[in-house]
Amino acid sequence: MPAMVGTRRRGTEVRGGWLALVLAGVACWSTGQLCWIAGGRRELIAGAVAGGMFAPSAANAFQNAVYQVERSLNDAKKPGPQPPDLGLLEREYLVNPAETLDKSMLEKKGESGILKECGPRANCFSTTYTDVVDKGFHDLTPWRFKGKTPDQAMQEVADAIAAYPPGQSGIDGGGYKVTQIEPNYLYIIFESLKRGHRDDVEFAVIPGTPNDAREGGLYVRSASRQGTYDFGVNAVRLNRIAKDLMAKGGWEIRMIDTKTHPRYWSQNCFGGDMGRKAPIVVRKQFPEFCKEFPPREP
């Protein structure tokens, strides 16, 4: 189970444990992809994607940003603080979270853990949610795969991330970086171009899934670190990754639209209306999601 992101213990383990893998995976890295070698999820290495995705980021943006933004001292990026409790954790403080675990598997394997829930704002999606509070707002159904092992499913997710184009649909122009990889877990940071806002995206194999299973599910979370709204960014990003996965076959993923998440879109579609300061005018950028929510009168 992944440790809390950002702890000294985890950082030491990653640096020490990755050296041998990096040396062993030079050939894989040269392909520009994310891949597993010599043992599946337990011997995972990441390739340098889009000109150095896994390398230290440049001063102004990640190296795969659509372009570098020259910034003055008075115009620093605003990434927001990284949450200290990402990863698969017990989260016993939650009151009656929606059931997404396969209890028979948990009893058999003795494993558990779920991803972080969302806060009250319209800038997050997670497979950890409470029906009364989050339904139609933050809730995600686990992404299901069939006809492939957990290793193969995670490889396909990694391939979809590697192929993700920064700037698609006008979002994530600041690029992205794979920050943490575990045998059953992938964590990526995405960044907006102009303001440098950062979003945290996680994928995790549902705990208890046997390594040789031919079907299963993934927990998913995509969340902005700050802001009352996300201007549709998290939804559009997840929908793009989901479409790329479903094109490979063997995936069942519920898309994020006005039928599944009316509360989310009803708030975000007003972003940029009436001259409000906003990075984008949501109804112009994503008109297919805002037809049911006309502009408010001044």
mmCIF file of C-alpha atoms in Angstrom:
data_model
loop_
_atom_site.group_PDB
_atom_site.id
_atom_site.type_symbol
_atom_site.label_atom_id
_atom_site.label_comp_id
_atom_site.label_asym_id
_atom_site.label_seq_id
_atom_site.Cartn_x
_atom_site.Cartn_y
_atom_site.Cartn_z
ATOM 1 C CA MET A 1 0.000 0.000 0.000
ATOM 2 C CA PRO A 2 1.496 3.402 -0.937
ATOM 3 C CA ALA A 3 2.757 5.503 1.937
ATOM 4 C CA MET A 4 1.665 9.078 2.353
ATOM 5 C CA VAL A 5 3.116 11.190 -0.439
ATOM 6 C CA GLY A 6 5.943 13.465 0.501
ATOM 7 C CA THR A 7 7.235 11.660 3.585
ATOM 8 C CA ARG A 8 10.978 11.365 4.076
ATOM 9 C CA ARG A 9 10.703 7.587 4.379
ATOM 10 C CA ARG A 10 8.942 7.230 1.055
ATOM 11 C CA GLY A 11 11.367 9.580 -0.677
ATOM 12 C CA THR A 12 14.355 7.604 0.558
ATOM 13 C CA GLU A 13 12.866 4.309 -0.542
ATOM 14 C CA VAL A 14 12.047 5.616 -4.005
ATOM 15 C CA ARG A 15 15.489 7.099 -4.608
ATOM 16 C CA GLY A 16 17.313 4.024 -3.377
ATOM 17 C CA GLY A 17 15.033 1.471 -4.941
ATOM 18 C CA TRP A 18 14.836 3.094 -8.347
ATOM 19 C CA LEU A 19 18.557 3.261 -9.171
ATOM 20 C CA ALA A 20 18.810 -0.376 -10.202
ATOM 21 C CA LEU A 21 15.546 -0.146 -12.116
ATOM 22 C CA VAL A 22 16.665 2.960 -13.965
ATOM 23 C CA LEU A 23 19.902 1.278 -15.027
ATOM 24 C CA ALA A 24 18.076 -1.885 -16.028
ATOM 25 C CA GLY A 25 15.429 -0.003 -17.981
ATOM 26 C CA VAL A 26 17.504 2.216 -20.249
ATOM 27 C CA ALA A 27 16.251 0.368 -23.309
ATOM 28 C CA CYS A 28 12.655 0.846 -22.242
ATOM 29 C CA TRP A 29 13.154 4.504 -21.457
ATOM 30 C CA SER A 30 14.515 5.123 -24.939
ATOM 31 C CA THR A 31 11.102 4.242 -26.360
ATOM 32 C CA GLY A 32 9.478 7.207 -24.623
ATOM 33 C CA GLN A 33 6.841 5.087 -22.888
ATOM 34 C CA LEU A 34 5.870 3.941 -19.450
ATOM 35 C CA CYS A 35 6.440 0.215 -19.028
ATOM 36 C CA TRP A 36 6.851 -2.729 -16.694
ATOM 37 C CA ILE A 37 9.803 -5.144 -16.853
ATOM 38 C CA ALA A 38 10.991 -8.317 -15.184
ATOM 39 C CA GLY A 39 8.159 -9.081 -12.853
ATOM 40 C CA GLY A 40 5.147 -6.936 -13.705
ATOM 41 C CA ARG A 41 3.871 -4.516 -11.094
ATOM 42 C CA ARG A 42 6.642 -5.383 -8.668
ATOM 43 C CA GLU A 43 9.372 -4.311 -11.088
ATOM 44 C CA LEU A 44 7.849 -1.144 -12.484
ATOM 45 C CA ILE A 45 9.871 1.518 -14.249
ATOM 46 C CA ALA A 46 8.788 4.721 -15.931
ATOM 47 C CA GLY A 47 9.997 6.005 -19.300
ATOM 48 C CA ALA A 48 10.826 9.626 -19.994
ATOM 49 C CA VAL A 49 7.683 10.805 -21.746
ATOM 50 C CA ALA A 50 7.338 13.835 -23.998
ATOM 51 C CA GLY A 51 10.858 15.088 -23.586
ATOM 52 C CA GLY A 52 11.507 14.258 -19.959
ATOM 53 C CA MET A 53 8.211 13.822 -18.126
ATOM 54 C CA PHE A 54 9.826 11.974 -15.216
ATOM 55 C CA ALA A 55 12.881 14.234 -15.012
ATOM 56 C CA PRO A 56 13.031 17.323 -12.768
ATOM 57 C CA SER A 57 10.773 20.033 -14.161
ATOM 58 C CA ALA A 58 12.066 23.218 -15.708
ATOM 59 C CA ALA A 59 11.916 26.453 -13.783
ATOM 60 C CA ASN A 60 8.723 27.698 -15.403
ATOM 61 C CA ALA A 61 6.824 24.509 -16.242
ATOM 62 C CA PHE A 62 7.106 20.791 -16.706
ATOM 63 C CA GLN A 63 9.293 19.867 -19.641
ATOM 64 C CA ASN A 64 6.362 18.660 -21.727
ATOM 65 C CA ALA A 65 4.467 21.954 -21.430
ATOM 66 C CA VAL A 66 3.138 23.315 -24.714
ATOM 67 C CA TYR A 67 5.621 26.175 -24.281
ATOM 68 C CA GLN A 68 7.571 27.887 -21.531
ATOM 69 C CA VAL A 69 5.945 30.960 -19.984
ATOM 70 C CA GLU A 70 8.283 33.796 -19.075
ATOM 71 C CA ARG A 71 7.352 34.984 -15.604
ATOM 72 C CA SER A 72 8.254 38.040 -13.584
ATOM 73 C CA LEU A 73 8.842 37.977 -9.846
ATOM 74 C CA ASN A 74 5.334 39.378 -9.411
ATOM 75 C CA ASP A 75 3.780 36.658 -11.529
ATOM 76 C CA ALA A 76 4.896 33.450 -9.853
ATOM 77 C CA LYS A 77 3.110 30.182 -10.488
ATOM 78 C CA LYS A 78 0.363 29.251 -8.045
ATOM 79 C CA PRO A 79 0.571 25.464 -7.776
ATOM 80 C CA GLY A 80 -1.113 25.184 -4.371
ATOM 81 C CA PRO A 81 -0.022 22.859 -1.553
ATOM 82 C CA GLN A 82 0.259 19.155 -2.280
ATOM 83 C CA PRO A 83 -2.198 17.138 -0.148
ATOM 84 C CA PRO A 84 -0.298 15.120 2.461
ATOM 85 C CA ASP A 85 -2.690 12.159 2.434
ATOM 86 C CA LEU A 86 -2.785 10.862 -1.120
ATOM 87 C CA GLY A 87 -2.510 7.175 -1.946
ATOM 88 C CA LEU A 88 -4.409 4.148 -0.648
ATOM 89 C CA LEU A 89 -5.183 4.725 3.036
ATOM 90 C CA GLU A 90 -7.760 3.367 5.488
ATOM 91 C CA ARG A 91 -9.501 6.745 6.010
ATOM 92 C CA GLU A 92 -11.443 5.591 9.058
ATOM 93 C CA TYR A 93 -12.593 9.171 9.631
ATOM 94 C CA LEU A 94 -15.103 8.875 6.764
ATOM 95 C CA VAL A 95 -18.702 8.245 7.756
ATOM 96 C CA ASN A 96 -20.372 5.601 5.592
ATOM 97 C CA PRO A 97 -18.452 6.122 2.341
ATOM 98 C CA ALA A 98 -20.091 4.573 -0.714
ATOM 99 C CA GLU A 99 -19.247 0.882 -0.987
ATOM 100 C CA THR A 100 -16.789 0.242 -3.815
ATOM 101 C CA LEU A 101 -14.699 -2.578 -2.310
ATOM 102 C CA ASP A 102 -15.191 -6.243 -3.089
ATOM 103 C CA LYS A 103 -15.467 -7.564 0.460
ATOM 104 C CA SER A 104 -14.866 -11.176 -0.533
ATOM 105 C CA MET A 105 -11.500 -10.211 -1.973
ATOM 106 C CA LEU A 106 -10.594 -8.138 1.071
ATOM 107 C CA GLU A 107 -11.415 -10.959 3.448
ATOM 108 C CA LYS A 108 -9.310 -13.319 1.376
ATOM 109 C CA LYS A 109 -6.304 -11.108 0.889
ATOM 110 C CA GLY A 110 -6.419 -9.033 4.068
ATOM 111 C CA GLU A 111 -5.849 -5.803 2.181
ATOM 112 C CA SER A 112 -7.726 -2.525 2.156
ATOM 113 C CA GLY A 113 -7.420 1.162 1.457
ATOM 114 C CA ILE A 114 -9.205 3.778 -0.622
ATOM 115 C CA LEU A 115 -8.205 7.040 -2.285
ATOM 116 C CA LYS A 116 -8.825 10.457 -0.792
ATOM 117 C CA GLU A 117 -12.351 11.843 -0.916
ATOM 118 C CA CYS A 118 -13.288 15.240 -2.389
ATOM 119 C CA GLY A 119 -13.964 18.421 -0.483
ATOM 120 C CA PRO A 120 -17.081 20.584 -0.887
ATOM 121 C CA ARG A 121 -16.000 22.399 -4.046
ATOM 122 C CA ALA A 122 -16.748 21.685 -7.702
ATOM 123 C CA ASN A 123 -13.160 20.832 -8.580
ATOM 124 C CA CYS A 124 -12.728 17.121 -7.825
ATOM 125 C CA PHE A 125 -13.826 13.583 -8.675
ATOM 126 C CA SER A 126 -13.130 10.429 -6.668
ATOM 127 C CA THR A 127 -14.271 6.835 -6.336
ATOM 128 C CA THR A 128 -14.384 7.549 -2.596
ATOM 129 C CA TYR A 129 -17.612 9.403 -1.922
ATOM 130 C CA THR A 130 -20.775 9.609 0.171
ATOM 131 C CA ASP A 131 -24.059 9.271 -1.730
ATOM 132 C CA VAL A 132 -25.934 12.040 0.078
ATOM 133 C CA VAL A 133 -23.152 14.601 -0.331
ATOM 134 C CA ASP A 134 -21.362 13.680 -3.545
ATOM 135 C CA LYS A 135 -23.797 11.967 -5.908
ATOM 136 C CA GLY A 136 -23.888 13.795 -9.253
ATOM 137 C CA PHE A 137 -21.140 16.086 -8.000
ATOM 138 C CA HIS A 138 -17.886 14.288 -7.137
ATOM 139 C CA ASP A 139 -18.692 10.571 -7.440
ATOM 140 C CA LEU A 140 -16.878 8.184 -9.773
ATOM 141 C CA THR A 141 -17.654 4.553 -10.422
ATOM 142 C CA PRO A 142 -14.471 2.444 -10.377
ATOM 143 C CA TRP A 143 -13.046 1.966 -13.851
ATOM 144 C CA ARG A 144 -13.582 -1.696 -14.749
ATOM 145 C CA PHE A 145 -11.319 -3.824 -16.925
ATOM 146 C CA LYS A 146 -11.983 -7.299 -18.324
ATOM 147 C CA GLY A 147 -9.931 -9.798 -20.297
ATOM 148 C CA LYS A 148 -6.636 -8.539 -18.870
ATOM 149 C CA THR A 149 -4.619 -8.845 -15.689
ATOM 150 C CA PRO A 150 -4.074 -5.956 -13.247
ATOM 151 C CA ASP A 151 -0.526 -5.639 -14.665
ATOM 152 C CA GLN A 152 -1.894 -5.278 -18.174
ATOM 153 C CA ALA A 153 -4.591 -2.847 -17.080
ATOM 154 C CA MET A 154 -2.075 -0.603 -15.327
ATOM 155 C CA GLN A 155 0.200 -0.784 -18.363
ATOM 156 C CA GLU A 156 -2.649 0.462 -20.519
ATOM 157 C CA VAL A 157 -3.281 3.329 -18.107
ATOM 158 C CA ALA A 158 0.426 4.153 -18.245
ATOM 159 C CA ASP A 159 0.312 4.089 -22.049
ATOM 160 C CA ALA A 160 -2.704 6.423 -22.043
ATOM 161 C CA ILE A 161 -0.844 8.869 -19.797
ATOM 162 C CA ALA A 162 2.252 8.658 -21.995
ATOM 163 C CA ALA A 163 0.119 9.514 -25.035
ATOM 164 C CA TYR A 164 -1.785 12.326 -23.307
ATOM 165 C CA PRO A 165 -1.160 15.595 -25.190
ATOM 166 C CA PRO A 166 -0.682 18.664 -22.969
ATOM 167 C CA GLY A 167 -2.983 21.421 -24.150
ATOM 168 C CA GLN A 168 -5.713 19.062 -25.396
ATOM 169 C CA SER A 169 -9.102 20.814 -25.360
ATOM 170 C CA GLY A 170 -7.289 23.898 -24.059
ATOM 171 C CA ILE A 171 -6.299 22.339 -20.705
ATOM 172 C CA ASP A 172 -3.125 21.075 -19.014
ATOM 173 C CA GLY A 173 -0.911 23.308 -21.147
ATOM 174 C CA GLY A 174 1.668 23.455 -18.372
ATOM 175 C CA GLY A 175 2.370 19.768 -18.884
ATOM 176 C CA TYR A 176 2.404 16.902 -16.437
ATOM 177 C CA LYS A 177 4.791 14.629 -14.566
ATOM 178 C CA VAL A 178 4.527 11.104 -13.211
ATOM 179 C CA THR A 179 5.454 11.631 -9.571
ATOM 180 C CA GLN A 180 4.963 8.271 -7.890
ATOM 181 C CA ILE A 181 4.642 4.714 -9.098
ATOM 182 C CA GLU A 182 3.894 1.669 -6.964
ATOM 183 C CA PRO A 183 3.073 -1.911 -7.980
ATOM 184 C CA ASN A 184 -0.632 -1.016 -7.953
ATOM 185 C CA TYR A 185 -0.614 2.777 -8.002
ATOM 186 C CA LEU A 186 0.104 5.677 -10.346
ATOM 187 C CA TYR A 187 0.217 9.360 -9.358
ATOM 188 C CA ILE A 188 0.521 12.198 -11.862
ATOM 189 C CA ILE A 189 0.600 15.979 -11.391
ATOM 190 C CA PHE A 190 -0.943 18.112 -14.152
ATOM 191 C CA GLU A 191 -0.389 21.850 -14.466
ATOM 192 C CA SER A 192 -2.252 24.704 -16.142
ATOM 193 C CA LEU A 193 -0.234 26.886 -18.488
ATOM 194 C CA LYS A 194 -0.923 30.481 -17.503
ATOM 195 C CA ARG A 195 -1.315 30.344 -13.746
ATOM 196 C CA GLY A 196 0.558 27.170 -12.956
ATOM 197 C CA HIS A 197 -2.320 25.652 -10.975
ATOM 198 C CA ARG A 198 -1.732 21.976 -10.252
ATOM 199 C CA ASP A 199 -4.104 19.015 -10.140
ATOM 200 C CA ASP A 200 -3.387 15.640 -8.545
ATOM 201 C CA VAL A 201 -4.497 12.513 -10.444
ATOM 202 C CA GLU A 202 -4.329 8.968 -9.050
ATOM 203 C CA PHE A 203 -5.076 5.473 -10.329
ATOM 204 C CA ALA A 204 -4.995 2.391 -8.060
ATOM 205 C CA VAL A 205 -5.864 -1.255 -8.531
ATOM 206 C CA ILE A 206 -8.656 -2.114 -6.087
ATOM 207 C CA PRO A 207 -6.940 -3.780 -3.104
ATOM 208 C CA GLY A 208 -7.371 -7.531 -2.929
ATOM 209 C CA THR A 209 -7.417 -8.076 -6.687
ATOM 210 C CA PRO A 210 -5.372 -11.254 -7.389
ATOM 211 C CA ASN A 211 -2.351 -10.746 -9.634
ATOM 212 C CA ASP A 212 -3.636 -13.379 -12.055
ATOM 213 C CA ALA A 213 -7.219 -12.089 -12.186
ATOM 214 C CA ARG A 214 -8.618 -11.476 -15.664
ATOM 215 C CA GLU A 215 -10.906 -8.675 -14.578
ATOM 216 C CA GLY A 216 -11.078 -6.075 -11.864
ATOM 217 C CA GLY A 217 -11.321 -2.377 -11.224
ATOM 218 C CA LEU A 218 -9.350 0.784 -10.557
ATOM 219 C CA TYR A 219 -9.932 3.490 -8.016
ATOM 220 C CA VAL A 220 -9.567 6.932 -9.623
ATOM 221 C CA ARG A 221 -9.210 10.459 -8.302
ATOM 222 C CA SER A 222 -8.605 13.779 -10.096
ATOM 223 C CA ALA A 223 -8.662 16.976 -8.052
ATOM 224 C CA SER A 224 -7.548 20.585 -8.208
ATOM 225 C CA ARG A 225 -5.518 21.782 -5.242
ATOM 226 C CA GLN A 226 -7.254 25.146 -5.059
ATOM 227 C CA GLY A 227 -10.141 27.156 -6.421
ATOM 228 C CA THR A 228 -13.890 26.993 -5.930
ATOM 229 C CA TYR A 229 -14.340 25.579 -9.448
ATOM 230 C CA ASP A 230 -12.062 23.816 -11.922
ATOM 231 C CA PHE A 231 -13.738 25.199 -15.087
ATOM 232 C CA GLY A 232 -14.405 21.663 -16.325
ATOM 233 C CA VAL A 233 -10.733 20.676 -16.394
ATOM 234 C CA ASN A 234 -10.853 17.531 -14.239
ATOM 235 C CA ALA A 235 -13.880 16.189 -16.115
ATOM 236 C CA VAL A 236 -12.423 16.823 -19.567
ATOM 237 C CA ARG A 237 -9.085 15.287 -18.551
ATOM 238 C CA LEU A 238 -10.623 12.097 -17.158
ATOM 239 C CA ASN A 239 -12.950 11.781 -20.139
ATOM 240 C CA ARG A 240 -9.974 11.956 -22.518
ATOM 241 C CA ILE A 241 -8.022 9.283 -20.630
ATOM 242 C CA ALA A 242 -11.166 7.124 -20.383
ATOM 243 C CA LYS A 243 -11.834 7.356 -24.140
ATOM 244 C CA ASP A 244 -8.249 6.362 -24.913
ATOM 245 C CA LEU A 245 -8.555 3.336 -22.634
ATOM 246 C CA MET A 246 -11.914 2.234 -24.003
ATOM 247 C CA ALA A 247 -10.483 2.429 -27.523
ATOM 248 C CA LYS A 248 -8.094 -0.363 -26.487
ATOM 249 C CA GLY A 249 -11.051 -2.613 -25.617
ATOM 250 C CA GLY A 250 -11.921 -4.378 -22.404
ATOM 251 C CA TRP A 251 -12.760 -1.248 -20.364
ATOM 252 C CA GLU A 252 -16.048 -0.080 -18.866
ATOM 253 C CA ILE A 253 -15.928 3.560 -17.745
ATOM 254 C CA ARG A 254 -18.754 5.968 -17.047
ATOM 255 C CA MET A 255 -18.122 9.310 -18.723
ATOM 256 C CA ILE A 256 -18.578 12.596 -16.859
ATOM 257 C CA ASP A 257 -21.391 14.562 -18.494
ATOM 258 C CA THR A 258 -24.479 16.556 -17.557
ATOM 259 C CA LYS A 259 -26.547 13.415 -16.974
ATOM 260 C CA THR A 260 -24.087 11.758 -14.610
ATOM 261 C CA HIS A 261 -22.831 14.930 -12.874
ATOM 262 C CA PRO A 262 -25.380 17.759 -13.204
ATOM 263 C CA ARG A 263 -24.337 19.408 -9.950
ATOM 264 C CA TYR A 264 -20.726 19.651 -11.093
ATOM 265 C CA TRP A 265 -21.493 21.120 -14.509
ATOM 266 C CA SER A 266 -24.228 23.435 -13.235
ATOM 267 C CA GLN A 267 -21.588 25.232 -11.152
ATOM 268 C CA ASN A 268 -18.670 25.139 -13.581
ATOM 269 C CA CYS A 269 -20.590 26.278 -16.661
ATOM 270 C CA PHE A 270 -20.908 29.754 -15.165
ATOM 271 C CA GLY A 271 -17.118 30.145 -15.061
ATOM 272 C CA GLY A 272 -16.160 33.235 -17.057
ATOM 273 C CA ASP A 273 -19.723 34.499 -17.520
ATOM 274 C CA MET A 274 -20.448 38.235 -17.354
ATOM 275 C CA GLY A 275 -16.789 39.171 -17.567
ATOM 276 C CA ARG A 276 -15.820 37.340 -14.397
ATOM 277 C CA LYS A 277 -12.082 36.806 -14.093
ATOM 278 C CA ALA A 278 -11.428 33.222 -15.175
ATOM 279 C CA PRO A 279 -8.799 31.251 -17.112
ATOM 280 C CA ILE A 280 -11.444 30.218 -19.677
ATOM 281 C CA VAL A 281 -15.096 30.853 -20.480
ATOM 282 C CA VAL A 282 -16.422 27.367 -19.821
ATOM 283 C CA ARG A 283 -19.548 27.506 -21.994
ATOM 284 C CA LYS A 284 -17.439 28.584 -24.975
ATOM 285 C CA GLN A 285 -14.685 26.065 -24.329
ATOM 286 C CA PHE A 286 -17.013 23.131 -23.595
ATOM 287 C CA PRO A 287 -20.430 24.027 -25.093
ATOM 288 C CA GLU A 288 -21.584 20.410 -25.191
ATOM 289 C CA PHE A 289 -21.725 20.395 -21.380
ATOM 290 C CA CYS A 290 -23.354 23.786 -20.835
ATOM 291 C CA LYS A 291 -26.429 23.734 -23.077
ATOM 292 C CA GLU A 292 -28.673 22.974 -20.104
ATOM 293 C CA PHE A 293 -27.250 25.835 -18.025
ATOM 294 C CA PRO A 294 -27.837 29.173 -19.790
ATOM 295 C CA PRO A 295 -25.912 32.259 -18.679
ATOM 296 C CA ARG A 296 -27.234 34.079 -15.661
ATOM 297 C CA GLU A 297 -28.691 37.512 -16.094
ATOM 298 C CA PRO A 298 -26.363 40.365 -15.009
#
